[in-house]
Each structure stands twice: as C-alpha cells, then as structure tokens.
PDB file of C-alpha atoms in Angstrom:
ATOM      1  CA  MET A   1      19.270   2.708 -16.306  1.00  0.00           C
ATOM      2  CA  THR A   2      16.586   0.770 -14.441  1.00  0.00           C
ATOM      3  CA  ASP A   3      17.484  -2.774 -13.448  1.00  0.00           C
ATOM      4  CA  PRO A   4      14.797  -5.084 -14.914  1.00  0.00           C
ATOM      5  CA  ARG A   5      14.952  -7.265 -11.794  1.00  0.00           C
ATOM      6  CA  VAL A   6      13.524  -4.462  -9.618  1.00  0.00           C
ATOM      7  CA  ARG A   7       9.942  -3.212  -9.638  1.00  0.00           C
ATOM      8  CA  ARG A   8       7.311  -1.741  -7.341  1.00  0.00           C
ATOM      9  CA  ILE A   9       5.739  -4.208  -4.962  1.00  0.00           C
ATOM     10  CA  ARG A  10       2.369  -5.686  -5.948  1.00  0.00           C
ATOM     11  CA  PRO A  11      -0.358  -7.230  -3.763  1.00  0.00           C
ATOM     12  CA  GLU A  12       0.646 -10.723  -4.865  1.00  0.00           C
ATOM     13  CA  ASP A  13       4.169 -10.126  -3.450  1.00  0.00           C
ATOM     14  CA  VAL A  14       3.018  -9.548   0.133  1.00  0.00           C
ATOM     15  CA  ASP A  15       3.368 -13.157   1.351  1.00  0.00           C
ATOM     16  CA  ALA A  16       6.888 -13.435  -0.080  1.00  0.00           C
ATOM     17  CA  VAL A  17       7.905 -10.111   1.465  1.00  0.00           C
ATOM     18  CA  VAL A  18       6.542 -11.146   4.873  1.00  0.00           C
ATOM     19  CA  GLU A  19       8.649 -14.295   4.622  1.00  0.00           C
ATOM     20  CA  LEU A  20      11.704 -12.176   3.841  1.00  0.00           C
ATOM     21  CA  VAL A  21      10.939  -9.799   6.730  1.00  0.00           C
ATOM     22  CA  TYR A  22      11.150 -12.804   9.054  1.00  0.00           C
ATOM     23  CA  ALA A  23      14.450 -13.806   7.413  1.00  0.00           C
ATOM     24  CA  LEU A  24      15.688 -10.236   8.036  1.00  0.00           C
ATOM     25  CA  ALA A  25      14.670 -10.496  11.700  1.00  0.00           C
ATOM     26  CA  GLU A  26      16.634 -13.743  11.948  1.00  0.00           C
ATOM     27  CA  PHE A  27      19.656 -12.098  10.283  1.00  0.00           C
ATOM     28  CA  GLU A  28      19.438  -9.179  12.699  1.00  0.00           C
ATOM     29  CA  ARG A  29      19.413 -11.604  15.655  1.00  0.00           C
ATOM     30  CA  ALA A  30      15.918 -10.588  16.739  1.00  0.00           C
ATOM     31  CA  PRO A  31      13.523 -13.253  15.423  1.00  0.00           C
ATOM     32  CA  ASP A  32      11.275 -13.053  18.492  1.00  0.00           C
ATOM     33  CA  GLU A  33      10.638  -9.351  17.890  1.00  0.00           C
ATOM     34  CA  CYS A  34       9.040  -9.849  14.471  1.00  0.00           C
ATOM     35  CA  HIS A  35       5.258 -10.180  14.528  1.00  0.00           C
ATOM     36  CA  LEU A  36       4.320  -8.968  11.051  1.00  0.00           C
ATOM     37  CA  GLU A  37       1.347 -10.653   9.374  1.00  0.00           C
ATOM     38  CA  ALA A  38       0.443 -10.463   5.690  1.00  0.00           C
ATOM     39  CA  PRO A  39      -2.856  -8.563   6.262  1.00  0.00           C
ATOM     40  CA  GLN A  40      -0.975  -5.838   8.170  1.00  0.00           C
ATOM     41  CA  LEU A  41       1.575  -5.396   5.402  1.00  0.00           C
ATOM     42  CA  HIS A  42      -1.094  -5.487   2.710  1.00  0.00           C
ATOM     43  CA  LYS A  43      -3.105  -2.757   4.461  1.00  0.00           C
ATOM     44  CA  ALA A  44      -0.022  -0.575   4.990  1.00  0.00           C
ATOM     45  CA  LEU A  45       0.964  -0.866   1.328  1.00  0.00           C
ATOM     46  CA  PHE A  46      -2.380  -1.016  -0.459  1.00  0.00           C
ATOM     47  CA  GLY A  47      -5.015   0.262   1.965  1.00  0.00           C
ATOM     48  CA  PRO A  48      -7.048   3.454   1.434  1.00  0.00           C
ATOM     49  CA  ALA A  49      -4.250   5.727   2.700  1.00  0.00           C
ATOM     50  CA  PRO A  50      -0.952   3.909   2.144  1.00  0.00           C
ATOM     51  CA  ALA A  51       1.915   5.227   4.231  1.00  0.00           C
ATOM     52  CA  LEU A  52       4.354   2.493   3.269  1.00  0.00           C
ATOM     53  CA  PHE A  53       5.825   1.804  -0.140  1.00  0.00           C
ATOM     54  CA  GLY A  54       8.016  -0.908  -1.503  1.00  0.00           C
ATOM     55  CA  HIS A  55      10.080  -2.408  -4.256  1.00  0.00           C
ATOM     56  CA  VAL A  56      10.995  -6.021  -4.835  1.00  0.00           C
ATOM     57  CA  ALA A  57      13.824  -7.690  -6.696  1.00  0.00           C
ATOM     58  CA  GLU A  58      12.973 -10.801  -8.673  1.00  0.00           C
ATOM     59  CA  VAL A  59      15.164 -13.674  -9.795  1.00  0.00           C
ATOM     60  CA  ASP A  60      13.650 -16.426 -11.923  1.00  0.00           C
ATOM     61  CA  GLY A  61      10.154 -15.100 -11.221  1.00  0.00           C
ATOM     62  CA  GLN A  62      10.602 -15.271  -7.427  1.00  0.00           C
ATOM     63  CA  VAL A  63      10.901 -12.383  -4.972  1.00  0.00           C
ATOM     64  CA  ALA A  64      14.533 -12.493  -3.887  1.00  0.00           C
ATOM     65  CA  GLY A  65      14.812  -9.152  -2.084  1.00  0.00           C
ATOM     66  CA  PHE A  66      12.832  -6.132  -1.035  1.00  0.00           C
ATOM     67  CA  ALA A  67      12.983  -2.545   0.117  1.00  0.00           C
ATOM     68  CA  LEU A  68      10.183  -1.097   2.275  1.00  0.00           C
ATOM     69  CA  TRP A  69      10.158   2.655   2.728  1.00  0.00           C
ATOM     70  CA  PHE A  70       8.103   5.673   3.703  1.00  0.00           C
ATOM     71  CA  LEU A  71       8.308   9.413   3.258  1.00  0.00           C
ATOM     72  CA  SER A  72      10.131  11.578   5.734  1.00  0.00           C
ATOM     73  CA  PHE A  73      10.339  15.354   5.741  1.00  0.00           C
ATOM     74  CA  SER A  74      13.307  17.624   6.287  1.00  0.00           C
ATOM     75  CA  THR A  75      12.360  20.969   7.779  1.00  0.00           C
ATOM     76  CA  TRP A  76      15.852  22.247   6.975  1.00  0.00           C
ATOM     77  CA  ARG A  77      15.641  21.322   3.311  1.00  0.00           C
ATOM     78  CA  GLY A  78      11.898  21.952   3.065  1.00  0.00           C
ATOM     79  CA  THR A  79      11.178  18.767   1.173  1.00  0.00           C
ATOM     80  CA  HIS A  80      10.400  15.108   1.573  1.00  0.00           C
ATOM     81  CA  GLY A  81      12.889  12.307   1.558  1.00  0.00           C
ATOM     82  CA  ILE A  82      12.722   8.530   1.683  1.00  0.00           C
ATOM     83  CA  TYR A  83      13.382   6.633   4.871  1.00  0.00           C
ATOM     84  CA  LEU A  84      14.317   3.073   4.060  1.00  0.00           C
ATOM     85  CA  GLU A  85      12.833   0.902   6.801  1.00  0.00           C
ATOM     86  CA  ASP A  86      14.099  -2.447   5.510  1.00  0.00           C
ATOM     87  CA  LEU A  87      16.382  -3.657   2.759  1.00  0.00           C
ATOM     88  CA  PHE A  88      16.984  -7.364   2.434  1.00  0.00           C
ATOM     89  CA  VAL A  89      18.292  -9.785  -0.168  1.00  0.00           C
ATOM     90  CA  ARG A  90      18.289 -13.551   0.267  1.00  0.00           C
ATOM     91  CA  ALA A  91      21.686 -14.706   1.557  1.00  0.00           C
ATOM     92  CA  GLU A  92      22.478 -16.819  -1.478  1.00  0.00           C
ATOM     93  CA  LEU A  93      21.975 -13.812  -3.762  1.00  0.00           C
ATOM     94  CA  ARG A  94      24.019 -11.240  -1.877  1.00  0.00           C
ATOM     95  CA  GLY A  95      26.764  -9.864  -4.049  1.00  0.00           C
ATOM     96  CA  SER A  96      24.605 -10.243  -7.177  1.00  0.00           C
ATOM     97  CA  GLY A  97      23.832  -6.538  -7.411  1.00  0.00           C
ATOM     98  CA  LEU A  98      20.244  -6.826  -6.155  1.00  0.00           C
ATOM     99  CA  GLY A  99      20.846  -4.682  -3.067  1.00  0.00           C
ATOM    100  CA  LYS A 100      22.462  -1.952  -5.139  1.00  0.00           C
ATOM    101  CA  ALA A 101      19.637  -2.177  -7.710  1.00  0.00           C
ATOM    102  CA  LEU A 102      17.033  -1.739  -4.962  1.00  0.00           C
ATOM    103  CA  LEU A 103      18.888   1.288  -3.568  1.00  0.00           C
ATOM    104  CA  ALA A 104      19.284   2.712  -7.078  1.00  0.00           C
ATOM    105  CA  ALA A 105      15.507   2.435  -7.575  1.00  0.00           C
ATOM    106  CA  LEU A 106      14.951   4.432  -4.388  1.00  0.00           C
ATOM    107  CA  ALA A 107      17.553   6.998  -5.407  1.00  0.00           C
ATOM    108  CA  ALA A 108      15.759   7.350  -8.747  1.00  0.00           C
ATOM    109  CA  GLU A 109      12.442   7.805  -6.888  1.00  0.00           C
ATOM    110  CA  CYS A 110      14.065  10.615  -4.887  1.00  0.00           C
ATOM    111  CA  VAL A 111      15.414  12.355  -7.966  1.00  0.00           C
ATOM    112  CA  GLU A 112      12.160  11.977  -9.942  1.00  0.00           C
ATOM    113  CA  GLN A 113      10.039  13.303  -7.079  1.00  0.00           C
ATOM    114  CA  GLY A 114      12.417  16.084  -6.025  1.00  0.00           C
ATOM    115  CA  TYR A 115      13.143  14.436  -2.667  1.00  0.00           C
ATOM    116  CA  GLN A 116      16.427  15.508  -1.081  1.00  0.00           C
ATOM    117  CA  ARG A 117      17.331  12.515   1.102  1.00  0.00           C
ATOM    118  CA  LEU A 118      17.556   8.750   1.159  1.00  0.00           C
ATOM    119  CA  GLU A 119      18.250   7.591   4.695  1.00  0.00           C
ATOM    120  CA  TRP A 120      18.362   4.347   6.616  1.00  0.00           C
ATOM    121  CA  ALA A 121      19.739   2.860   9.819  1.00  0.00           C
ATOM    122  CA  VAL A 122      22.200  -0.039   9.911  1.00  0.00           C
ATOM    123  CA  LEU A 123      23.270  -2.190  12.795  1.00  0.00           C
ATOM    124  CA  ASN A 124      26.923  -1.421  13.548  1.00  0.00           C
ATOM    125  CA  TRP A 125      27.979  -5.052  13.096  1.00  0.00           C
ATOM    126  CA  ASN A 126      26.232  -5.478   9.723  1.00  0.00           C
ATOM    127  CA  PRO A 127      28.825  -6.317   7.017  1.00  0.00           C
ATOM    128  CA  ALA A 128      26.817  -4.171   4.569  1.00  0.00           C
ATOM    129  CA  VAL A 129      28.310  -1.042   6.180  1.00  0.00           C
ATOM    130  CA  GLY A 130      31.271  -1.280   3.797  1.00  0.00           C
ATOM    131  CA  PHE A 131      28.926  -1.631   0.827  1.00  0.00           C
ATOM    132  CA  TYR A 132      26.973   1.470   1.872  1.00  0.00           C
ATOM    133  CA  ARG A 133      30.148   3.501   2.338  1.00  0.00           C
ATOM    134  CA  ALA A 134      31.340   2.405  -1.122  1.00  0.00           C
ATOM    135  CA  LEU A 135      28.144   3.915  -2.556  1.00  0.00           C
ATOM    136  CA  GLY A 136      28.984   7.245  -0.904  1.00  0.00           C
ATOM    137  CA  ALA A 137      26.538   6.910   1.998  1.00  0.00           C
ATOM    138  CA  LEU A 138      27.858   8.539   5.154  1.00  0.00           C
ATOM    139  CA  PRO A 139      27.064   7.493   8.714  1.00  0.00           C
ATOM    140  CA  GLN A 140      25.395  10.134  10.834  1.00  0.00           C
ATOM    141  CA  ASP A 141      27.523   9.402  13.903  1.00  0.00           C
ATOM    142  CA  GLU A 142      26.513  12.580  15.736  1.00  0.00           C
ATOM    143  CA  TRP A 143      22.919  11.349  16.126  1.00  0.00           C
ATOM    144  CA  THR A 144      21.621   8.669  18.478  1.00  0.00           C
ATOM    145  CA  THR A 145      18.333   6.943  17.663  1.00  0.00           C
ATOM    146  CA  TYR A 146      15.822   6.731  20.494  1.00  0.00           C
ATOM    147  CA  ARG A 147      12.782   4.483  20.499  1.00  0.00           C
ATOM    148  CA  LEU A 148       9.693   4.140  22.678  1.00  0.00           C
ATOM    149  CA  THR A 149       7.754   0.850  22.510  1.00  0.00           C
ATOM    150  CA  ASP A 150       5.507  -1.323  24.626  1.00  0.00           C
ATOM    151  CA  ALA A 151       4.990  -0.275  28.277  1.00  0.00           C
ATOM    152  CA  PRO A 152       7.081   2.969  28.159  1.00  0.00           C
ATOM    153  CA  LEU A 153       5.161   4.085  25.055  1.00  0.00           C
ATOM    154  CA  LYS A 154       1.824   3.394  26.765  1.00  0.00           C
ATOM    155  CA  ALA A 155       2.936   5.103  29.958  1.00  0.00           C
ATOM    156  CA  LEU A 156       3.881   8.282  28.145  1.00  0.00           C
ATOM    157  CA  ALA A 157       0.647   8.223  26.142  1.00  0.00           C
ATOM    158  CA  ALA A 158      -1.314   7.979  29.367  1.00  0.00           C
ATOM    159  CA  GLU A 159       0.101  11.365  30.361  1.00  0.00           C
ATOM    160  CA  SER A 160      -1.603  13.146  27.494  1.00  0.00           C
TER     161      SER A 160
END
C-alpha cells in the first residue's frame, strides 16, 4: 500500500530538496563539498532529457524528506535497476517511517517497471545501517567504490 506522505518530486519542491541536500551534506560531515544550486537540480529532474528522478515525503504540507535516484543497468541481469543517490529525512522526523516509505516507493517503482535492483551506498558509520539490514538489504562488502573528481578526472580526460 502506498504511503500517502510520499509522492514524486514536483518543480515546486526543488528549493526544499536543495535545502535538505545541504542538511545531508552536514550530516555526512562534508558540508564544504556540497555546491548544488536549485537550477542545476531543476534541470536534472525536469529538463528536456531528465536523468535524475525523485520522491519526496511530506509532513503537514512541508517536504520533510527526499530520495533522489537514477537508472542503472545490470549486464548480468539484463535489466535496469535504481541507484539511490541520496535518501534523507529531517532529524526530528527520523523513526517516523518516512525513510522506509521512501524506500518502499522505490521498491514499488522497481517492481512496476521490471527493474531487478535497488542499490545505494552508505557511510560505514551511519546509524541507518541497522535499519537497512532490518529491511533485508545486504552490504556488498566484496566491492570497493572508486571515484575520480576534480584534477585527477581532468588529467585522465586529457589523455583521450
């Protein structure tokens, strides 16, 4: 059953979601790394070729949480999946079921579309790890995430 507090993101939600992205960056101890601006998020979500999708959770008519995601593809399964880039619920509302409702909406999206995976990364120290395990999510401990950004990304691109 769909939780009435969760719905697809709308253009009028962008400012609130940007605010929450900055709160997430603060929570993840990396506030100086967040540079998102509302026009960037709006274009990614609602531009001519959107590659980002989202859901919000509302409480008393206010955006209280969000999930931003994009499609991935599994060559082994031969189908798309959802990669959850960010999931965040305001601190005062954690434990209210909003996080689970957002994840349930993404799981429903997977099932409805025939997607085979719902994946995300979690900082090892994040207390939500227990919550995710309780849902049946399993850590993929045999994989290490690598990332290229800034100067190393530009240096490698220059070799092409």
